[in-house]
Short mmCIF file of C-alpha atoms in Angstrom, two decimals:
data_model
loop_
_atom_site.label_atom_id
_atom_site.label_comp_id
_atom_site.label_asym_id
_atom_site.label_seq_id
_atom_site.Cartn_x
_atom_site.Cartn_y
_atom_site.Cartn_z
CA MET A 1 0.01 0.04 0.06
CA SER A 2 1.33 3.36 -0.93
CA GLY A 3 0.54 7.03 -0.28
CA ALA A 4 1.98 7.93 -3.60
CA GLN A 5 0.09 9.28 -6.66
CA PRO A 6 -3.25 7.45 -7.09
CA MET A 7 -3.40 5.61 -10.39
CA PRO A 8 -6.22 4.00 -12.35
CA ASP A 9 -6.50 0.17 -12.33
CA GLY A 10 -7.77 -0.33 -15.88
CA GLY A 11 -11.46 0.01 -15.23
CA ALA A 12 -13.93 2.30 -17.01
CA TRP A 13 -12.50 5.12 -14.98
CA GLY A 14 -10.12 5.34 -11.99
CA GLY A 15 -8.35 7.71 -9.66
CA PRO A 16 -9.28 9.20 -6.25
CA PRO A 17 -12.80 10.10 -5.31
CA GLU A 18 -13.81 13.45 -6.49
CA PRO A 19 -16.54 15.85 -5.20
CA SER A 20 -19.58 15.50 -7.27
CA SER A 21 -20.39 18.39 -9.71
CA PRO A 22 -23.59 19.09 -11.66
CA ASP A 23 -23.75 17.61 -15.18
CA GLY A 24 -22.89 20.00 -17.90
CA PRO A 25 -25.73 21.26 -20.12
CA GLY A 26 -24.35 19.35 -23.12
CA GLU A 27 -23.78 16.11 -21.34
CA THR A 28 -25.00 12.98 -23.23
CA THR A 29 -27.20 10.31 -21.62
CA GLU A 30 -24.25 7.97 -21.65
CA HIS A 31 -21.98 10.42 -19.90
CA ALA A 32 -24.73 11.24 -17.42
CA VAL A 33 -25.00 7.64 -16.44
CA GLU A 34 -21.28 7.26 -15.94
CA ALA A 35 -21.23 10.51 -13.93
CA ALA A 36 -24.05 9.18 -11.68
CA LEU A 37 -22.31 5.81 -11.11
CA ARG A 38 -19.05 7.66 -10.21
CA ARG A 39 -20.90 9.90 -7.63
CA ILE A 40 -22.54 6.82 -6.09
CA LEU A 41 -19.14 5.09 -5.87
CA THR A 42 -17.44 8.07 -4.45
CA ALA A 43 -20.17 8.39 -1.82
CA ALA A 44 -19.86 4.63 -0.93
CA VAL A 45 -15.99 4.95 -0.40
CA GLU A 46 -16.28 8.20 1.59
CA LEU A 47 -19.19 7.08 3.80
CA LEU A 48 -17.66 3.65 4.63
CA ASP A 49 -14.08 5.12 5.16
CA GLY A 50 -12.80 2.88 2.33
CA SER A 51 -9.94 3.12 -0.02
CA TYR A 52 -11.19 1.36 -3.05
CA GLY A 53 -14.65 1.03 -4.59
CA ALA A 54 -15.90 -0.79 -7.70
CA ILE A 55 -19.19 -1.36 -9.65
CA PHE A 56 -19.15 -4.50 -11.83
CA ASP A 57 -21.76 -5.61 -14.38
CA GLY A 58 -21.64 -9.43 -13.69
CA PRO A 59 -19.47 -12.51 -12.75
CA GLU A 60 -18.07 -12.99 -16.20
CA ASP A 61 -14.40 -12.39 -16.78
CA SER A 62 -15.34 -9.87 -19.48
CA ALA A 63 -17.61 -7.90 -17.11
CA ASP A 64 -16.82 -4.20 -17.04
CA TRP A 65 -15.44 -2.87 -13.73
CA ARG A 66 -15.82 0.79 -12.85
CA THR A 67 -13.47 1.76 -10.03
CA ILE A 68 -12.26 4.61 -7.92
CA HIS A 69 -9.44 4.43 -5.35
CA GLN A 70 -6.97 6.18 -3.21
CA HIS A 71 -3.55 5.13 -1.52
CA PHE A 72 -3.31 2.16 -3.90
CA GLY A 73 -0.64 1.98 -6.59
CA ALA A 74 -1.38 0.53 -10.01
CA ASP A 75 0.17 -2.91 -9.22
CA ASP A 76 -1.65 -3.23 -5.86
CA LEU A 77 -4.89 -2.27 -7.64
CA ASP A 78 -4.58 -5.20 -10.14
CA ARG A 79 -3.72 -7.50 -7.27
CA LEU A 80 -6.69 -6.29 -5.27
CA ARG A 81 -9.17 -6.95 -7.99
CA ARG A 82 -7.73 -10.39 -8.72
CA GLY A 83 -8.02 -11.13 -5.01
CA ILE A 84 -11.73 -10.07 -4.89
CA ARG A 85 -12.30 -12.32 -8.01
CA ALA A 86 -10.36 -15.21 -6.56
CA ALA A 87 -12.49 -14.97 -3.44
CA GLY A 88 -15.52 -15.46 -5.54
CA VAL A 89 -17.18 -12.33 -4.64
CA PRO A 90 -19.02 -11.76 -7.98
CA GLU A 91 -20.12 -15.42 -8.02
CA ARG A 92 -21.37 -15.44 -4.41
CA LEU A 93 -23.38 -12.22 -5.02
CA ALA A 94 -25.01 -13.72 -8.08
CA GLY A 95 -25.72 -16.99 -6.39
CA SER A 96 -27.11 -15.76 -3.02
CA GLY A 97 -28.18 -12.26 -3.72
CA LEU A 98 -26.84 -11.34 -0.17
CA PRO A 99 -24.06 -9.15 1.07
CA VAL A 100 -20.58 -10.58 1.15
CA LEU A 101 -18.22 -9.63 3.92
CA ILE A 102 -14.52 -10.67 4.00
CA ASP A 103 -12.55 -9.67 7.15
CA ASP A 104 -9.16 -10.49 5.71
CA LEU A 105 -8.88 -10.74 1.98
CA PRO A 106 -6.30 -13.20 0.70
CA TRP A 107 -4.36 -11.20 -1.95
CA SER A 108 -0.84 -10.89 -3.22
CA GLY A 109 -0.35 -7.27 -2.15
CA THR A 110 0.59 -5.82 1.18
CA VAL A 111 -0.50 -2.98 3.44
CA ALA A 112 2.25 -0.87 5.03
CA THR A 113 0.52 -0.96 8.44
CA GLY A 114 0.06 -4.74 8.25
CA ALA A 115 -3.73 -4.23 8.62
CA PRO A 116 -5.94 -6.72 6.87
CA VAL A 117 -7.92 -5.62 3.90
CA LEU A 118 -11.64 -5.68 4.58
CA VAL A 119 -14.18 -6.23 1.78
CA LEU A 120 -17.93 -5.51 1.77
CA ALA A 121 -19.91 -6.20 -1.38
CA VAL A 122 -23.62 -6.15 -2.13
CA PRO A 123 -25.60 -7.18 -5.23
CA ILE A 124 -27.15 -4.66 -7.61
CA HIS A 125 -30.72 -5.80 -8.45
CA TRP A 126 -32.30 -4.69 -11.60
CA ASN A 127 -35.45 -5.98 -13.36
CA GLU A 128 -35.80 -8.97 -10.96
CA ARG A 129 -32.27 -10.20 -11.56
CA ILE A 130 -28.83 -9.45 -10.27
CA ALA A 131 -27.16 -7.21 -12.64
CA GLY A 132 -23.80 -6.86 -10.90
CA GLY A 133 -22.32 -5.75 -7.57
CA LEU A 134 -21.08 -2.74 -5.50
CA VAL A 135 -17.76 -3.38 -3.67
CA VAL A 136 -15.86 -1.34 -1.09
CA ALA A 137 -12.54 -2.33 0.33
CA ALA A 138 -10.63 -0.70 3.21
CA ALA A 139 -7.64 -1.33 5.50
CA GLY A 140 -6.99 0.00 8.99
CA ARG A 141 -10.54 0.67 9.90
CA PRO A 142 -12.86 -1.35 12.22
CA ALA A 143 -14.85 -4.25 10.81
CA PHE A 144 -17.81 -3.47 8.50
CA THR A 145 -21.19 -3.60 10.36
CA ASP A 146 -24.68 -4.36 9.49
CA ASP A 147 -25.36 -0.62 9.22
CA ASP A 148 -22.50 -0.40 6.70
CA ALA A 149 -24.17 -3.13 4.71
CA ARG A 150 -27.56 -1.44 4.72
CA LEU A 151 -25.99 1.83 3.69
CA LEU A 152 -24.16 0.06 0.86
CA GLN A 153 -27.36 -1.66 -0.24
CA ALA A 154 -29.11 1.70 -0.45
CA LEU A 155 -26.33 3.03 -2.74
CA ALA A 156 -26.62 -0.24 -4.81
CA ALA A 157 -30.26 0.52 -5.34
CA ALA A 158 -29.35 3.97 -6.69
CA ALA A 159 -26.67 2.38 -8.91
CA ALA A 160 -29.31 -0.09 -10.21
CA ILE A 161 -31.46 2.86 -11.35
CA ALA A 162 -28.47 4.27 -13.20
CA LEU A 163 -27.45 0.91 -14.75
CA GLY A 164 -31.07 0.25 -15.65
CA SER A 165 -31.34 3.72 -17.36
CA ASP A 166 -28.28 2.75 -19.30
CA ALA A 167 -29.77 -0.61 -20.19
CA LEU A 168 -33.01 0.95 -21.34
CA ARG A 169 -31.04 3.52 -23.33
CA SER A 170 -29.02 0.67 -25.03
CA ASP A 171 -32.17 -1.35 -25.68
CA LEU A 172 -33.88 1.74 -27.30
CA LEU A 173 -30.87 2.27 -29.53
CA ARG A 174 -30.76 -1.25 -30.62
CA ARG A 175 -34.55 -1.35 -31.34
CA GLU A 176 -34.11 1.87 -33.40
CA ALA A 177 -31.18 0.23 -35.32
CA TRP A 178 -33.37 -2.84 -36.20
CA SER A 179 -36.27 -0.60 -37.11
CA ASP A 180 -34.17 1.72 -39.36
CA ALA A 181 -32.46 -1.29 -41.09
CA SER A 182 -35.88 -2.84 -41.68
CA ALA A 183 -37.34 0.33 -43.15
CA GLU A 184 -34.29 0.80 -45.39
CA ILE A 185 -34.33 -2.71 -46.77
CA VAL A 186 -38.13 -2.71 -47.27
CA SER A 187 -37.88 0.45 -49.18
CA ALA A 188 -35.06 -0.83 -51.33
CA LEU A 189 -36.98 -4.09 -52.00
CA LEU A 190 -40.07 -2.18 -53.04
CA THR A 191 -38.18 0.29 -55.40
CA SER A 192 -35.97 -2.49 -57.02
CA ARG A 193 -32.82 -0.99 -55.60
CA LEU A 194 -31.31 -4.33 -54.52
CA ASP A 195 -29.66 -6.72 -56.95
CA ALA A 196 -29.13 -9.45 -54.31
CA PRO A 197 -31.71 -8.93 -51.66
CA LEU A 198 -31.23 -12.28 -49.76
CA ALA A 199 -27.47 -11.60 -49.41
CA VAL A 200 -28.29 -8.03 -48.15
CA LEU A 201 -30.73 -9.54 -45.67
CA SER A 202 -28.19 -12.04 -44.28
CA ALA A 203 -25.51 -9.33 -44.00
CA SER A 204 -27.84 -6.79 -42.23
CA VAL A 205 -29.09 -9.38 -39.74
CA ARG A 206 -25.60 -10.51 -38.84
CA ALA A 207 -24.50 -6.95 -38.21
CA LEU A 208 -27.60 -6.02 -36.17
CA ALA A 209 -27.50 -9.12 -33.96
CA GLY A 210 -23.75 -8.90 -33.39
CA ALA A 211 -23.52 -12.37 -34.84
CA ASP A 212 -20.62 -14.26 -36.26
CA TYR A 213 -22.67 -15.63 -39.17
CA ALA A 214 -26.11 -15.52 -40.79
CA CYS A 215 -27.90 -17.36 -43.58
CA VAL A 216 -31.19 -17.50 -45.41
CA LEU A 217 -32.90 -20.81 -45.96
CA ARG A 218 -35.84 -21.43 -48.27
CA THR A 219 -38.26 -24.14 -48.46
CA GLY A 220 -38.73 -26.04 -51.91
CA GLY A 221 -41.84 -27.80 -52.93
CA ALA A 222 -42.41 -31.17 -51.44
CA SER A 223 -38.90 -31.46 -50.23
CA ARG A 224 -38.49 -32.06 -46.49
CA SER A 225 -35.43 -29.76 -46.32
CA LEU A 226 -34.42 -26.15 -46.45
CA THR A 227 -31.79 -24.95 -48.93
CA VAL A 228 -29.18 -22.28 -48.14
CA VAL A 229 -29.79 -19.53 -50.68
CA ALA A 230 -27.72 -16.78 -49.06
CA ARG A 231 -25.10 -16.64 -46.37
CA SER A 232 -22.53 -14.34 -44.74
CA GLU A 233 -19.62 -13.56 -47.10
CA ASP A 234 -17.00 -14.82 -44.60
CA ASP A 235 -18.86 -17.88 -43.55
CA GLY A 236 -16.76 -20.34 -45.48
CA ASP A 237 -18.16 -23.46 -43.69
CA LEU A 238 -21.68 -23.16 -45.05
CA LEU A 239 -22.11 -23.55 -48.85
CA LEU A 240 -24.82 -22.10 -51.08
CA GLY A 241 -27.04 -25.02 -51.94
CA ASP A 242 -26.41 -26.84 -48.74
CA ARG A 243 -29.63 -28.50 -47.40
CA VAL A 244 -30.88 -28.63 -43.83
CA PRO A 245 -33.39 -31.19 -42.73
CA LEU A 246 -36.83 -29.96 -41.47
CA ARG A 247 -36.91 -32.80 -38.93
CA GLY A 248 -34.23 -32.73 -36.16
CA SER A 249 -33.06 -29.09 -36.79
CA ILE A 250 -33.80 -25.85 -34.88
CA ALA A 251 -34.39 -24.28 -38.32
CA GLY A 252 -36.95 -26.99 -39.08
CA GLU A 253 -38.65 -26.52 -35.72
CA ALA A 254 -39.07 -22.76 -36.33
CA VAL A 255 -40.47 -23.38 -39.88
CA GLU A 256 -42.98 -26.00 -38.80
CA SER A 257 -44.15 -24.24 -35.61
CA LEU A 258 -44.16 -20.88 -37.36
CA GLN A 259 -42.47 -19.47 -34.15
CA PRO A 260 -38.95 -18.03 -33.67
CA ARG A 261 -36.43 -20.13 -31.70
CA ALA A 262 -33.39 -19.23 -29.67
CA VAL A 263 -31.03 -21.73 -28.08
CA ALA A 264 -27.65 -21.46 -26.25
CA VAL A 265 -26.12 -24.32 -28.44
CA GLY A 266 -27.57 -24.69 -31.89
CA VAL A 267 -26.46 -26.63 -34.93
CA LEU A 268 -27.65 -27.09 -38.56
CA PRO A 269 -27.22 -30.62 -39.72
CA LEU A 270 -26.28 -30.63 -43.48
CA LEU A 271 -27.71 -33.25 -45.77
CA GLY A 272 -25.43 -34.78 -48.15
CA ARG A 273 -22.46 -34.15 -45.82
CA PRO A 274 -22.64 -37.08 -43.28
CA GLY A 275 -21.60 -36.04 -39.84
CA THR A 276 -21.17 -32.41 -40.75
CA VAL A 277 -23.14 -29.75 -38.76
CA HIS A 278 -22.92 -25.95 -38.79
CA GLY A 279 -22.87 -23.81 -35.77
CA GLY A 280 -22.49 -25.15 -32.19
CA GLY A 281 -22.84 -21.73 -30.37
CA PRO A 282 -25.70 -19.50 -29.57
CA MET A 283 -28.33 -19.43 -32.34
CA MET A 284 -31.57 -17.70 -33.24
CA VAL A 285 -33.99 -18.64 -36.03
CA ALA A 286 -36.99 -16.64 -37.36
CA PRO A 287 -39.36 -18.17 -39.91
CA MET A 288 -40.17 -16.25 -43.10
CA LEU A 289 -44.00 -16.22 -42.96
CA SER A 290 -46.45 -15.92 -45.81
CA ALA A 291 -50.05 -16.05 -44.64
CA ASP A 292 -50.04 -19.25 -42.50
CA LEU A 293 -47.07 -20.75 -44.22
CA ALA A 294 -43.35 -20.50 -43.77
CA ILE A 295 -41.40 -19.97 -47.07
CA GLY A 296 -38.04 -20.15 -45.25
CA ALA A 297 -36.09 -18.93 -42.26
CA ILE A 298 -33.24 -16.58 -41.34
CA VAL A 299 -30.63 -17.99 -39.06
CA VAL A 300 -28.03 -16.01 -37.03
CA GLY A 301 -25.50 -17.59 -34.79
CA ARG A 302 -22.35 -17.05 -32.75
CA ARG A 303 -19.25 -19.17 -32.44
CA PRO A 304 -19.10 -21.82 -29.69
CA GLY A 305 -18.47 -20.41 -26.35
CA ALA A 306 -19.72 -17.01 -27.18
CA SER A 307 -22.41 -15.15 -25.12
CA THR A 308 -25.99 -15.83 -25.76
CA PHE A 309 -28.25 -13.44 -27.54
CA PRO A 310 -30.36 -11.15 -25.32
CA ALA A 311 -33.95 -12.32 -24.97
CA SER A 312 -35.19 -9.04 -26.67
CA ASP A 313 -33.11 -9.79 -29.79
CA LEU A 314 -35.36 -12.87 -30.70
CA ASP A 315 -38.42 -10.49 -30.88
CA LEU A 316 -36.38 -7.95 -32.93
CA LEU A 317 -35.28 -10.53 -35.31
CA ALA A 318 -38.79 -11.94 -35.72
CA GLY A 319 -40.17 -8.49 -36.48
CA PHE A 320 -37.40 -7.62 -38.83
CA VAL A 321 -37.87 -10.86 -40.79
CA GLY A 322 -41.57 -10.48 -40.82
CA HIS A 323 -41.43 -6.99 -42.41
CA THR A 324 -38.81 -7.80 -44.97
CA THR A 325 -40.47 -11.11 -45.89
CA ILE A 326 -43.62 -9.27 -46.89
CA ALA A 327 -41.60 -6.78 -49.00
CA LEU A 328 -39.58 -9.67 -50.50
CA GLN A 329 -42.64 -11.30 -51.64
CA LEU A 330 -44.05 -8.25 -53.08
CA ALA A 331 -40.81 -7.66 -54.95
CA GLU A 332 -40.85 -11.36 -56.25
CA VAL A 333 -44.47 -10.84 -57.46
CA ARG A 334 -43.40 -7.59 -59.23
CA ALA A 335 -40.55 -9.38 -60.80
CA ASP A 336 -42.83 -12.24 -61.92
CA ARG A 337 -45.21 -9.69 -63.52
CA GLU A 338 -42.24 -7.99 -65.32
CA ARG A 339 -40.86 -11.45 -66.47
CA ILE A 340 -44.39 -12.37 -68.06
CA LEU A 341 -44.31 -9.06 -69.91
CA LEU A 342 -40.96 -9.98 -71.35
CA ILE A 343 -41.68 -13.55 -72.20
CA GLU A 344 -43.68 -12.77 -75.36
CA ASP A 345 -40.99 -10.39 -76.78
CA ARG A 346 -38.33 -12.90 -76.01
CA ALA A 347 -40.21 -15.67 -77.68
CA ARG A 348 -40.71 -13.58 -80.75
CA ILE A 349 -37.06 -12.74 -80.99
CA ALA A 350 -36.28 -16.40 -80.45
CA ARG A 351 -38.49 -17.44 -83.23
CA ASP A 352 -36.98 -14.97 -85.53
CA LEU A 353 -33.47 -16.15 -84.73
CA HIS A 354 -34.23 -19.77 -85.12
CA ASP A 355 -36.48 -19.47 -88.24
CA THR A 356 -34.43 -16.99 -90.16
CA VAL A 357 -30.84 -16.24 -88.97
CA ILE A 358 -29.85 -19.85 -88.06
CA GLN A 359 -31.51 -21.28 -91.28
CA GLN A 360 -29.49 -18.75 -93.29
CA LEU A 361 -26.19 -19.52 -91.59
CA PHE A 362 -26.89 -23.26 -91.98
CA ALA A 363 -27.62 -22.86 -95.77
CA ALA A 364 -24.42 -20.78 -96.06
CA GLY A 365 -22.51 -23.59 -94.37
CA LEU A 366 -23.91 -26.08 -96.68
CA GLU A 367 -22.97 -24.07 -99.73
CA LEU A 368 -19.40 -23.68 -98.39
CA ARG A 369 -19.08 -27.33 -97.82
CA ALA A 370 -20.07 -27.96 -101.38
CA THR A 371 -17.68 -25.39 -102.61
CA ALA A 372 -14.81 -26.72 -100.43
CA ALA A 373 -15.05 -30.09 -102.07
CA ASP A 374 -14.28 -28.59 -105.51
CA VAL A 375 -11.38 -26.31 -104.37
CA PRO A 376 -8.12 -27.88 -105.60
CA VAL A 377 -5.86 -25.54 -103.63
CA PRO A 378 -5.14 -26.91 -100.04
CA ARG A 379 -4.54 -23.45 -98.51
CA VAL A 380 -7.83 -22.08 -99.89
CA ARG A 381 -9.72 -25.28 -98.87
CA ALA A 382 -8.27 -24.78 -95.35
CA GLY A 383 -9.63 -21.27 -95.32
CA VAL A 384 -13.05 -22.35 -96.30
CA ASP A 385 -13.03 -25.16 -93.72
CA HIS A 386 -12.11 -22.48 -91.14
CA SER A 387 -15.10 -20.41 -92.27
CA ILE A 388 -17.38 -23.35 -91.84
CA THR A 389 -16.14 -23.94 -88.43
CA GLN A 390 -16.87 -20.34 -87.52
CA ILE A 391 -20.40 -20.56 -88.94
CA ASP A 392 -20.96 -23.69 -86.84
CA SER A 393 -19.73 -21.89 -83.76
CA ALA A 394 -22.08 -18.88 -84.52
CA ILE A 395 -25.00 -21.25 -84.91
CA ALA A 396 -24.18 -22.88 -81.54
CA GLY A 397 -23.95 -19.38 -79.95
CA ILE A 398 -27.26 -18.32 -81.47
CA ARG A 399 -28.93 -21.52 -80.25
CA THR A 400 -27.60 -20.83 -76.71
CA ALA A 401 -29.03 -17.29 -76.97
CA VAL A 402 -32.35 -18.64 -78.19
CA LEU A 403 -32.45 -21.02 -75.23
CA ALA A 404 -31.63 -18.12 -72.88
CA ILE A 405 -34.51 -15.96 -74.06
CA SER A 406 -37.08 -18.40 -75.27
CA THR A 407 -38.29 -19.79 -71.93
CA ASP A 408 -39.14 -18.47 -68.50
CA SER A 409 -36.57 -19.71 -66.06
CA ALA A 410 -38.86 -20.11 -63.00
CA GLY A 411 -38.73 -23.75 -62.12
CA ALA A 412 -36.87 -24.49 -65.35
CA SER A 413 -34.03 -26.64 -66.36
CA LEU A 414 -30.45 -26.66 -65.27
CA ARG A 415 -29.37 -24.93 -68.30
CA HIS A 416 -31.81 -22.07 -67.73
CA ARG A 417 -30.69 -21.81 -64.02
CA ILE A 418 -27.06 -21.42 -65.12
CA LEU A 419 -28.06 -18.92 -67.80
CA ASP A 420 -29.85 -16.92 -65.04
CA VAL A 421 -26.72 -16.92 -62.82
CA VAL A 422 -24.55 -15.77 -65.73
CA ARG A 423 -27.07 -13.16 -66.79
CA ASP A 424 -27.41 -11.81 -63.22
CA LEU A 425 -23.68 -11.54 -62.70
CA GLY A 426 -23.07 -10.27 -66.15
CA ARG A 427 -23.84 -6.72 -65.01
CA GLU A 428 -20.57 -6.81 -63.01
CA PHE A 429 -18.49 -7.17 -66.26
CA ALA A 430 -17.68 -4.75 -69.00
CA GLN A 431 -19.24 -7.32 -71.40
CA PRO A 432 -21.47 -10.29 -70.56
CA PRO A 433 -19.47 -13.53 -69.93
CA GLU A 434 -19.51 -16.16 -72.60
CA LEU A 435 -21.41 -19.41 -71.95
CA ARG A 436 -21.02 -22.81 -73.59
CA PHE A 437 -22.66 -26.26 -72.97
CA ASP A 438 -21.25 -29.42 -74.26
CA GLY A 439 -23.01 -32.77 -73.84
CA PRO A 440 -26.19 -34.03 -72.16
CA VAL A 441 -25.72 -31.72 -69.07
CA GLU A 442 -29.34 -31.98 -67.94
CA LEU A 443 -29.50 -35.62 -68.19
CA VAL A 444 -26.61 -36.43 -65.90
CA ALA A 445 -26.70 -33.40 -63.39
CA ARG A 446 -29.81 -34.00 -61.39
CA GLY A 447 -30.97 -33.53 -57.88
CA ASP A 448 -28.14 -32.40 -55.56
CA LEU A 449 -25.57 -32.50 -58.25
CA SER A 450 -27.48 -29.96 -60.21
CA GLU A 451 -27.63 -27.75 -57.18
CA ASP A 452 -23.83 -27.99 -56.71
CA VAL A 453 -23.25 -27.17 -60.38
CA VAL A 454 -25.36 -23.99 -60.20
CA ALA A 455 -23.66 -23.06 -56.88
CA VAL A 456 -20.17 -23.68 -58.43
CA VAL A 457 -20.92 -21.41 -61.36
CA ARG A 458 -22.16 -18.73 -59.03
CA GLU A 459 -19.33 -18.92 -56.60
CA ALA A 460 -16.51 -19.01 -59.30
CA LEU A 461 -18.01 -16.28 -61.42
CA THR A 462 -18.56 -14.06 -58.38
CA ASN A 463 -14.88 -14.49 -57.49
CA VAL A 464 -13.97 -13.31 -60.86
CA ALA A 465 -16.31 -10.31 -60.66
CA ARG A 466 -14.97 -9.24 -57.31
CA HIS A 467 -11.38 -9.89 -57.52
CA ALA A 468 -10.02 -10.48 -61.05
CA GLY A 469 -10.55 -7.15 -62.71
CA ALA A 470 -11.28 -9.05 -66.01
CA ALA A 471 -12.38 -7.53 -69.22
CA ARG A 472 -13.66 -10.89 -70.55
CA ALA A 473 -14.85 -13.95 -68.79
CA GLY A 474 -16.69 -17.21 -69.67
CA VAL A 475 -18.25 -20.34 -68.44
CA ALA A 476 -18.27 -23.74 -69.95
CA VAL A 477 -20.31 -26.74 -68.62
CA SER A 478 -19.49 -30.08 -70.29
CA VAL A 479 -20.00 -33.76 -69.83
CA LEU A 480 -17.29 -36.19 -70.80
CA ASP A 481 -16.08 -39.65 -69.90
CA GLY A 482 -18.47 -40.01 -66.85
CA HIS A 483 -17.68 -36.66 -65.43
CA ILE A 484 -19.37 -33.29 -65.45
CA ARG A 485 -16.97 -30.29 -65.71
CA VAL A 486 -17.50 -26.69 -64.83
CA GLU A 487 -14.80 -24.25 -66.17
CA VAL A 488 -14.77 -20.53 -65.55
CA TRP A 489 -12.11 -18.51 -67.18
CA ASP A 490 -11.13 -14.85 -67.21
CA ASP A 491 -8.37 -12.59 -68.62
CA GLY A 492 -7.88 -10.68 -65.38
CA ARG A 493 -5.02 -10.57 -62.94
CA GLY A 494 -5.72 -14.00 -61.29
CA MET A 495 -6.38 -14.50 -57.66
CA PRO A 496 -4.43 -12.09 -55.46
CA ASP A 497 -2.82 -13.57 -52.36
CA SER A 498 -4.48 -10.87 -50.16
CA VAL A 499 -7.97 -12.11 -51.07
CA PRO A 500 -9.66 -14.43 -48.66
CA ARG A 501 -9.68 -17.99 -49.94
CA SER A 502 -13.05 -18.99 -48.41
CA GLY A 503 -14.72 -19.06 -51.81
CA LEU A 504 -12.12 -21.37 -53.38
CA ALA A 505 -12.22 -23.63 -50.25
CA ASN A 506 -16.06 -23.89 -50.80
CA LEU A 507 -15.33 -25.14 -54.34
CA GLU A 508 -12.73 -27.55 -53.17
CA ARG A 509 -15.07 -28.94 -50.49
CA ARG A 510 -17.93 -29.41 -53.05
CA ALA A 511 -15.55 -31.37 -55.37
CA ALA A 512 -14.08 -33.46 -52.61
CA ARG A 513 -17.42 -34.32 -51.25
CA ARG A 514 -18.26 -35.96 -54.67
CA GLY A 515 -14.79 -37.61 -55.25
CA GLY A 516 -13.78 -35.00 -57.76
CA ASP A 517 -11.26 -32.22 -57.84
CA PHE A 518 -10.91 -28.48 -58.24
CA SER A 519 -8.00 -26.58 -59.68
CA ILE A 520 -7.26 -22.93 -60.58
CA GLY A 521 -4.39 -21.49 -62.46
CA GLY A 522 -3.00 -20.19 -65.76
CA THR A 523 -1.02 -17.44 -67.26
CA GLY A 524 -2.72 -14.65 -69.06
CA ILE A 525 -6.06 -16.64 -68.90
CA THR A 526 -6.92 -17.90 -65.40
CA ARG A 527 -9.04 -21.12 -65.42
CA ALA A 528 -11.05 -22.44 -62.44
CA ALA A 529 -11.93 -26.08 -63.18
CA TRP A 530 -14.39 -28.15 -61.11
CA THR A 531 -14.76 -31.72 -62.15
CA VAL A 532 -16.80 -34.51 -60.43
CA PRO A 533 -18.22 -37.94 -61.50
CA TYR A 534 -21.84 -38.03 -62.12
CA GLY A 535 -22.27 -41.70 -61.24
CA ASP A 536 -25.40 -43.44 -62.02
CA GLY A 537 -27.67 -40.56 -61.44
CA SER A 538 -28.58 -41.52 -57.87
CA ASP A 539 -28.43 -37.76 -56.98
CA GLY A 540 -31.93 -37.42 -58.44
#
């Protein structure tokens, strides 16, 4: 113990007790709460003839300790707090709700007079729970009495009011943040200002809830599972297209009961990946409700060992999801209406391309073939053959374009789903990515495999759009020798080392899960190739 300069001990504020002063006219609510707590703590130390006082928020190691002190040096202050914690004072207050008195605190510091360190602590009750404690320590004074305990309890009641005011303020700010985010997203959905609304939803919920990850799950027809359609960008463990069973999962419980759920330890079992689960820490799930049905769910979670979500956050999440789901459905209905208006024009253009342009090119190709047979000069014949090849390539490209514009993609084939992905991401490029199909893609890629193929195209092309800086890019999906291959190429700068590799790791895991492989590389042209066997079609 030293009579030298008083020093802070690392709490929210430290130093000797100061006379209270009126709050300044411009003082914020947060500062007013801290000033009130400091005055309460100052009064406690002065009235009980103490040398140290502290207000802490709870028994956790991470709990905030607000302290004032005199006569203690910095080293002694740290030892004193460790001694109070080692004596189990926070836990004893939380467990019994009664004052704790220690006549001789075991600690690693010393008092110059040799007097024992006395500790008196009382719980701070707020909203029918123990929200922390108020502690006074002293040396060289008589033992604390029952009157001292009653006085400290009265001051703890005042501290509870201040802490409660702070908690209410924080809760109000949190509710305002959820409400503002909900209004902003709903407005964006209803005015078509979001290109990837589900991804925006998951990112917003993750930030608002202070979660480590978030994902959006959607139901699908008669399937007894939920499909991951959006996830946090840095959540590499969960893959787009992963499926979660309705039975035996917290997400399924929320969807089938139409009620939000929160658990201290929650996991999402993943179908098609035996023994693999996602999560393991605190988790909240809110169903996406349409009339009396759930069309999906939004899941937010924290890593194992993290603190649980406040009870109020479940209501906030449910309200947020409810509002945004209505707006999302209205946006989808509007998009469907616009799609219907485009179908007739697209069908007309497709008919014109097929009935006129392709037939003209085909006739030109036949004429060139007949001409090439009569050309005696090899070099000229080679030139004609090259022109025929170019015409065949043009016909194939036009047929792909016809396929892209001739049919509405809702509930459509694998080719149409891939075309939709390429078209949606095409706006990120200076010119739309090229697309080529080779072989009976739709016949061999069914069920889960088709979901993987679509997800791989989306993930790989998204990586190119975000990181490659490419002027040109392309996608090729082909079937050969019992394998289906997805290749995405670009003429950009490749994959910088500074870019997170979670997206590539997702592609590698998808390939390994099916006994295939994934590779990326190249000079000038970077090629990402995903190849897996398609087996006997059991994926369907």
